[in-house]
Amino acid sequence: FGVMKGSTKRTSKREDPEESDRKIRQTVAWWNRYGELQQQIHYDSVKEPLTRISSRQAMQLLNSLEDKKDRLVNPTGWIRAECQRLGGGEDRELDTKIRRTIGWINHQKVLKEPLQYVKVASALAQVEPQAAGRILHDLCEKAHAIKDPIGYIVTAVRRQLGEEKPVLDQKVKSTISWWNRYGNLRAAIDYHEVL
């Protein structure tokens, strides 16, 4: 009898991937229907990162939305970032693409200093792969005017997630305008780069 009890406990601790997926899917559906989130959670975008962490961690993470739902503009991005932080959000395909693109950017020497993968990977992992690629493409296009590429990427990710709404007060706008007119600058200051 004691052996059966022990074996029952051991098998109950195993995670059934199908059961875990079902619980995650149902919880995400519940949040989308009743959670009063600012945006819906895109299940297809969070499924893979959530399955890379334990089902217990995944459920704790989803349940922690309760305390954050009023502040989270993009719960999908937040979930992906939390999975990354917990060690399960690494998307190998996206990771490979980001590494290759950064390697290409560094090889082309379009930036004043080489871009360091470790400093931007977690930020770029918060957005969809297409958005991450677009951010890196824009970085290359504007490379001559960007003084802080890492800051540019982090800010672009925040904008993509809707976490930062760029606003310049009138005094800053006037100062930039003055410098553009009378400052004898090599290139005009781009308002969007200052944000």
PDB file of C-alpha atoms in Angstrom:
ATOM      1  CA  PHE A   1       0.000   0.000   0.000  1.00  0.00           C
ATOM      2  CA  GLY A   2       2.797   2.430   0.927  1.00  0.00           C
ATOM      3  CA  VAL A   3       4.459   1.840  -2.456  1.00  0.00           C
ATOM      4  CA  MET A   4       1.304   2.830  -4.340  1.00  0.00           C
ATOM      5  CA  LYS A   5       0.983   6.040  -2.384  1.00  0.00           C
ATOM      6  CA  GLY A   6       4.596   6.954  -3.097  1.00  0.00           C
ATOM      7  CA  SER A   7       4.261   6.182  -6.797  1.00  0.00           C
ATOM      8  CA  THR A   8       1.059   8.198  -7.018  1.00  0.00           C
ATOM      9  CA  LYS A   9       2.805  11.207  -5.558  1.00  0.00           C
ATOM     10  CA  ARG A  10       5.683  10.916  -8.001  1.00  0.00           C
ATOM     11  CA  THR A  11       3.458  10.720 -11.059  1.00  0.00           C
ATOM     12  CA  SER A  12       1.302  13.614  -9.890  1.00  0.00           C
ATOM     13  CA  LYS A  13       4.365  15.878  -9.748  1.00  0.00           C
ATOM     14  CA  ARG A  14       5.183  15.287 -13.413  1.00  0.00           C
ATOM     15  CA  GLU A  15       4.002  17.944 -15.766  1.00  0.00           C
ATOM     16  CA  ASP A  16       1.779  16.752 -18.561  1.00  0.00           C
ATOM     17  CA  PRO A  17       2.578  19.077 -21.494  1.00  0.00           C
ATOM     18  CA  GLU A  18      -0.951  18.820 -22.890  1.00  0.00           C
ATOM     19  CA  GLU A  19      -2.514  19.588 -19.524  1.00  0.00           C
ATOM     20  CA  SER A  20      -0.114  22.471 -18.989  1.00  0.00           C
ATOM     21  CA  ASP A  21      -0.920  23.880 -22.437  1.00  0.00           C
ATOM     22  CA  ARG A  22      -4.648  23.545 -21.741  1.00  0.00           C
ATOM     23  CA  LYS A  23      -4.356  25.421 -18.439  1.00  0.00           C
ATOM     24  CA  ILE A  24      -2.281  28.186 -20.024  1.00  0.00           C
ATOM     25  CA  ARG A  25      -4.684  28.494 -22.968  1.00  0.00           C
ATOM     26  CA  GLN A  26      -7.706  28.661 -20.651  1.00  0.00           C
ATOM     27  CA  THR A  27      -6.056  31.201 -18.368  1.00  0.00           C
ATOM     28  CA  VAL A  28      -5.090  33.454 -21.281  1.00  0.00           C
ATOM     29  CA  ALA A  29      -8.646  33.145 -22.655  1.00  0.00           C
ATOM     30  CA  TRP A  30     -10.045  34.080 -19.235  1.00  0.00           C
ATOM     31  CA  TRP A  31      -7.793  37.143 -19.029  1.00  0.00           C
ATOM     32  CA  ASN A  32      -8.797  38.219 -22.521  1.00  0.00           C
ATOM     33  CA  ARG A  33     -12.489  37.840 -21.737  1.00  0.00           C
ATOM     34  CA  TYR A  34     -12.782  38.990 -18.127  1.00  0.00           C
ATOM     35  CA  GLY A  35      -9.446  40.476 -17.077  1.00  0.00           C
ATOM     36  CA  GLU A  36     -10.115  44.078 -18.139  1.00  0.00           C
ATOM     37  CA  LEU A  37      -6.682  44.329 -19.749  1.00  0.00           C
ATOM     38  CA  GLN A  38      -5.733  47.368 -21.802  1.00  0.00           C
ATOM     39  CA  GLN A  39      -4.924  45.028 -24.721  1.00  0.00           C
ATOM     40  CA  GLN A  40      -5.672  41.390 -25.409  1.00  0.00           C
ATOM     41  CA  ILE A  41      -2.953  38.808 -24.796  1.00  0.00           C
ATOM     42  CA  HIS A  42      -1.905  37.275 -28.125  1.00  0.00           C
ATOM     43  CA  TYR A  43      -1.834  33.585 -27.257  1.00  0.00           C
ATOM     44  CA  ASP A  44       0.255  32.616 -30.291  1.00  0.00           C
ATOM     45  CA  SER A  45       2.958  35.060 -29.171  1.00  0.00           C
ATOM     46  CA  VAL A  46       3.115  33.864 -25.562  1.00  0.00           C
ATOM     47  CA  LYS A  47       2.457  30.137 -25.964  1.00  0.00           C
ATOM     48  CA  GLU A  48       6.014  29.124 -26.766  1.00  0.00           C
ATOM     49  CA  PRO A  49       7.762  31.274 -24.113  1.00  0.00           C
ATOM     50  CA  LEU A  50       5.262  30.115 -21.465  1.00  0.00           C
ATOM     51  CA  THR A  51       5.861  26.457 -22.295  1.00  0.00           C
ATOM     52  CA  ARG A  52       9.622  26.928 -21.826  1.00  0.00           C
ATOM     53  CA  ILE A  53       9.152  27.688 -18.140  1.00  0.00           C
ATOM     54  CA  SER A  54       7.513  25.325 -15.659  1.00  0.00           C
ATOM     55  CA  SER A  55       3.723  25.249 -15.678  1.00  0.00           C
ATOM     56  CA  ARG A  56       3.815  26.465 -12.087  1.00  0.00           C
ATOM     57  CA  GLN A  57       5.907  29.503 -13.098  1.00  0.00           C
ATOM     58  CA  ALA A  58       3.640  30.118 -16.077  1.00  0.00           C
ATOM     59  CA  MET A  59       0.500  30.086 -13.954  1.00  0.00           C
ATOM     60  CA  GLN A  60       2.102  32.315 -11.301  1.00  0.00           C
ATOM     61  CA  LEU A  61       3.157  34.736 -14.001  1.00  0.00           C
ATOM     62  CA  LEU A  62      -0.337  34.840 -15.536  1.00  0.00           C
ATOM     63  CA  ASN A  63      -1.943  35.207 -12.105  1.00  0.00           C
ATOM     64  CA  SER A  64       0.390  38.105 -11.294  1.00  0.00           C
ATOM     65  CA  LEU A  65      -1.366  40.103 -14.029  1.00  0.00           C
ATOM     66  CA  GLU A  66      -3.987  40.946 -11.418  1.00  0.00           C
ATOM     67  CA  ASP A  67      -1.616  43.360  -9.680  1.00  0.00           C
ATOM     68  CA  LYS A  68      -0.264  44.837 -12.910  1.00  0.00           C
ATOM     69  CA  LYS A  69      -3.208  44.956 -15.300  1.00  0.00           C
ATOM     70  CA  ASP A  70      -3.908  48.663 -14.816  1.00  0.00           C
ATOM     71  CA  ARG A  71      -0.296  49.629 -15.620  1.00  0.00           C
ATOM     72  CA  LEU A  72       0.364  47.188 -18.469  1.00  0.00           C
ATOM     73  CA  VAL A  73      -0.268  48.654 -21.885  1.00  0.00           C
ATOM     74  CA  ASN A  74       0.954  45.516 -23.664  1.00  0.00           C
ATOM     75  CA  PRO A  75       0.462  42.361 -21.573  1.00  0.00           C
ATOM     76  CA  THR A  76       1.755  40.165 -24.420  1.00  0.00           C
ATOM     77  CA  GLY A  77       5.111  41.945 -24.442  1.00  0.00           C
ATOM     78  CA  TRP A  78       5.271  41.892 -20.656  1.00  0.00           C
ATOM     79  CA  ILE A  79       4.630  38.123 -20.542  1.00  0.00           C
ATOM     80  CA  ARG A  80       7.323  37.493 -23.166  1.00  0.00           C
ATOM     81  CA  ALA A  81       9.782  39.665 -21.231  1.00  0.00           C
ATOM     82  CA  GLU A  82       9.008  37.908 -17.945  1.00  0.00           C
ATOM     83  CA  CYS A  83       9.492  34.516 -19.580  1.00  0.00           C
ATOM     84  CA  GLN A  84      12.837  35.750 -20.893  1.00  0.00           C
ATOM     85  CA  ARG A  85      13.758  36.925 -17.388  1.00  0.00           C
ATOM     86  CA  LEU A  86      12.797  33.537 -15.955  1.00  0.00           C
ATOM     87  CA  GLY A  87      15.021  31.819 -18.487  1.00  0.00           C
ATOM     88  CA  GLY A  88      12.326  30.395 -20.707  1.00  0.00           C
ATOM     89  CA  GLY A  89      11.589  33.122 -23.190  1.00  0.00           C
ATOM     90  CA  GLU A  90      14.533  32.589 -25.477  1.00  0.00           C
ATOM     91  CA  ASP A  91      13.168  32.195 -28.960  1.00  0.00           C
ATOM     92  CA  ARG A  92      15.968  30.394 -30.776  1.00  0.00           C
ATOM     93  CA  GLU A  93      14.881  31.517 -34.236  1.00  0.00           C
ATOM     94  CA  LEU A  94      14.539  35.146 -33.179  1.00  0.00           C
ATOM     95  CA  ASP A  95      17.747  34.911 -31.177  1.00  0.00           C
ATOM     96  CA  THR A  96      19.626  33.646 -34.231  1.00  0.00           C
ATOM     97  CA  LYS A  97      18.185  36.374 -36.449  1.00  0.00           C
ATOM     98  CA  ILE A  98      19.055  39.088 -33.951  1.00  0.00           C
ATOM     99  CA  ARG A  99      22.608  37.758 -33.575  1.00  0.00           C
ATOM    100  CA  ARG A 100      23.099  37.615 -37.341  1.00  0.00           C
ATOM    101  CA  THR A 101      21.660  41.069 -37.892  1.00  0.00           C
ATOM    102  CA  ILE A 102      23.807  42.598 -35.157  1.00  0.00           C
ATOM    103  CA  GLY A 103      26.833  40.818 -36.603  1.00  0.00           C
ATOM    104  CA  TRP A 104      26.020  42.249 -40.026  1.00  0.00           C
ATOM    105  CA  ILE A 105      25.528  45.752 -38.603  1.00  0.00           C
ATOM    106  CA  ASN A 106      28.866  45.521 -36.797  1.00  0.00           C
ATOM    107  CA  HIS A 107      30.598  44.184 -39.929  1.00  0.00           C
ATOM    108  CA  GLN A 108      29.232  47.091 -41.999  1.00  0.00           C
ATOM    109  CA  LYS A 109      30.568  49.531 -39.387  1.00  0.00           C
ATOM    110  CA  VAL A 110      27.573  51.831 -39.739  1.00  0.00           C
ATOM    111  CA  LEU A 111      27.624  52.659 -36.015  1.00  0.00           C
ATOM    112  CA  LYS A 112      30.306  54.583 -34.184  1.00  0.00           C
ATOM    113  CA  GLU A 113      30.806  51.618 -31.824  1.00  0.00           C
ATOM    114  CA  PRO A 114      29.910  47.938 -32.271  1.00  0.00           C
ATOM    115  CA  LEU A 115      26.479  46.943 -31.020  1.00  0.00           C
ATOM    116  CA  GLN A 116      26.631  44.406 -28.197  1.00  0.00           C
ATOM    117  CA  TYR A 117      24.123  41.591 -28.470  1.00  0.00           C
ATOM    118  CA  VAL A 118      23.931  40.985 -24.708  1.00  0.00           C
ATOM    119  CA  LYS A 119      22.826  44.574 -24.119  1.00  0.00           C
ATOM    120  CA  VAL A 120      19.891  44.548 -26.557  1.00  0.00           C
ATOM    121  CA  ALA A 121      18.678  40.934 -26.808  1.00  0.00           C
ATOM    122  CA  SER A 122      16.272  41.026 -23.865  1.00  0.00           C
ATOM    123  CA  ALA A 123      14.737  44.292 -25.074  1.00  0.00           C
ATOM    124  CA  LEU A 124      14.252  43.007 -28.627  1.00  0.00           C
ATOM    125  CA  ALA A 125      12.793  39.720 -27.342  1.00  0.00           C
ATOM    126  CA  GLN A 126       9.815  41.655 -25.947  1.00  0.00           C
ATOM    127  CA  VAL A 127       8.475  42.477 -29.404  1.00  0.00           C
ATOM    128  CA  GLU A 128       7.424  40.360 -32.342  1.00  0.00           C
ATOM    129  CA  PRO A 129      10.273  39.234 -34.625  1.00  0.00           C
ATOM    130  CA  GLN A 130       9.128  41.523 -37.446  1.00  0.00           C
ATOM    131  CA  ALA A 131       9.136  44.514 -35.101  1.00  0.00           C
ATOM    132  CA  ALA A 132      12.613  43.628 -33.806  1.00  0.00           C
ATOM    133  CA  GLY A 133      13.881  43.444 -37.382  1.00  0.00           C
ATOM    134  CA  ARG A 134      12.261  46.779 -38.209  1.00  0.00           C
ATOM    135  CA  ILE A 135      13.896  48.408 -35.175  1.00  0.00           C
ATOM    136  CA  LEU A 136      17.330  47.142 -36.245  1.00  0.00           C
ATOM    137  CA  HIS A 137      16.666  48.238 -39.838  1.00  0.00           C
ATOM    138  CA  ASP A 138      15.682  51.730 -38.667  1.00  0.00           C
ATOM    139  CA  LEU A 139      18.817  51.822 -36.530  1.00  0.00           C
ATOM    140  CA  CYS A 140      20.922  51.221 -39.647  1.00  0.00           C
ATOM    141  CA  GLU A 141      19.019  53.819 -41.643  1.00  0.00           C
ATOM    142  CA  LYS A 142      19.545  56.479 -38.968  1.00  0.00           C
ATOM    143  CA  ALA A 143      22.971  55.289 -37.787  1.00  0.00           C
ATOM    144  CA  HIS A 144      24.780  58.516 -38.690  1.00  0.00           C
ATOM    145  CA  ALA A 145      22.547  60.534 -36.361  1.00  0.00           C
ATOM    146  CA  ILE A 146      22.276  58.074 -33.451  1.00  0.00           C
ATOM    147  CA  LYS A 147      24.693  58.643 -30.593  1.00  0.00           C
ATOM    148  CA  ASP A 148      23.406  55.882 -28.310  1.00  0.00           C
ATOM    149  CA  PRO A 149      22.325  52.804 -30.320  1.00  0.00           C
ATOM    150  CA  ILE A 150      21.375  50.793 -27.227  1.00  0.00           C
ATOM    151  CA  GLY A 151      19.233  53.637 -25.926  1.00  0.00           C
ATOM    152  CA  TYR A 152      17.659  53.955 -29.372  1.00  0.00           C
ATOM    153  CA  ILE A 153      16.735  50.244 -29.402  1.00  0.00           C
ATOM    154  CA  VAL A 154      15.340  50.266 -25.848  1.00  0.00           C
ATOM    155  CA  THR A 155      13.277  53.381 -26.600  1.00  0.00           C
ATOM    156  CA  ALA A 156      12.019  51.907 -29.876  1.00  0.00           C
ATOM    157  CA  VAL A 157      10.940  48.730 -28.079  1.00  0.00           C
ATOM    158  CA  ARG A 158       9.123  50.764 -25.430  1.00  0.00           C
ATOM    159  CA  ARG A 159       7.337  52.743 -28.121  1.00  0.00           C
ATOM    160  CA  GLN A 160       6.409  49.518 -29.890  1.00  0.00           C
ATOM    161  CA  LEU A 161       4.957  48.171 -26.655  1.00  0.00           C
ATOM    162  CA  GLY A 162       3.095  51.405 -26.046  1.00  0.00           C
ATOM    163  CA  GLU A 163       4.893  51.948 -22.745  1.00  0.00           C
ATOM    164  CA  GLU A 164       6.370  55.286 -23.641  1.00  0.00           C
ATOM    165  CA  LYS A 165       4.557  58.048 -25.360  1.00  0.00           C
ATOM    166  CA  PRO A 166       7.130  60.465 -26.723  1.00  0.00           C
ATOM    167  CA  VAL A 167       6.428  64.042 -25.762  1.00  0.00           C
ATOM    168  CA  LEU A 168       8.696  67.046 -25.881  1.00  0.00           C
ATOM    169  CA  ASP A 169       7.731  70.106 -23.967  1.00  0.00           C
ATOM    170  CA  GLN A 170       7.623  73.401 -25.817  1.00  0.00           C
ATOM    171  CA  LYS A 171      10.873  74.717 -24.324  1.00  0.00           C
ATOM    172  CA  VAL A 172      12.835  71.704 -25.595  1.00  0.00           C
ATOM    173  CA  LYS A 173      11.190  72.008 -29.026  1.00  0.00           C
ATOM    174  CA  SER A 174      12.097  75.694 -29.200  1.00  0.00           C
ATOM    175  CA  THR A 175      15.698  74.979 -28.196  1.00  0.00           C
ATOM    176  CA  ILE A 176      16.066  72.280 -30.849  1.00  0.00           C
ATOM    177  CA  SER A 177      14.507  74.558 -33.433  1.00  0.00           C
ATOM    178  CA  TRP A 178      16.947  77.352 -32.510  1.00  0.00           C
ATOM    179  CA  TRP A 179      19.948  75.022 -32.804  1.00  0.00           C
ATOM    180  CA  ASN A 180      18.722  73.755 -36.161  1.00  0.00           C
ATOM    181  CA  ARG A 181      18.428  77.336 -37.496  1.00  0.00           C
ATOM    182  CA  TYR A 182      21.388  79.121 -35.929  1.00  0.00           C
ATOM    183  CA  GLY A 183      23.695  76.499 -34.477  1.00  0.00           C
ATOM    184  CA  ASN A 184      25.751  75.823 -37.609  1.00  0.00           C
ATOM    185  CA  LEU A 185      25.321  72.088 -37.038  1.00  0.00           C
ATOM    186  CA  ARG A 186      26.602  69.556 -39.556  1.00  0.00           C
ATOM    187  CA  ALA A 187      23.195  67.915 -39.535  1.00  0.00           C
ATOM    188  CA  ALA A 188      19.876  69.087 -38.155  1.00  0.00           C
ATOM    189  CA  ILE A 189      18.720  67.626 -34.865  1.00  0.00           C
ATOM    190  CA  ASP A 190      15.890  65.179 -35.453  1.00  0.00           C
ATOM    191  CA  TYR A 191      13.107  65.641 -32.892  1.00  0.00           C
ATOM    192  CA  HIS A 192      12.387  61.913 -32.934  1.00  0.00           C
ATOM    193  CA  GLU A 193      15.985  61.007 -32.078  1.00  0.00           C
ATOM    194  CA  VAL A 194      15.916  63.256 -29.016  1.00  0.00           C
ATOM    195  CA  LEU A 195      12.872  61.559 -27.507  1.00  0.00           C
TER     196      LEU A 195
END
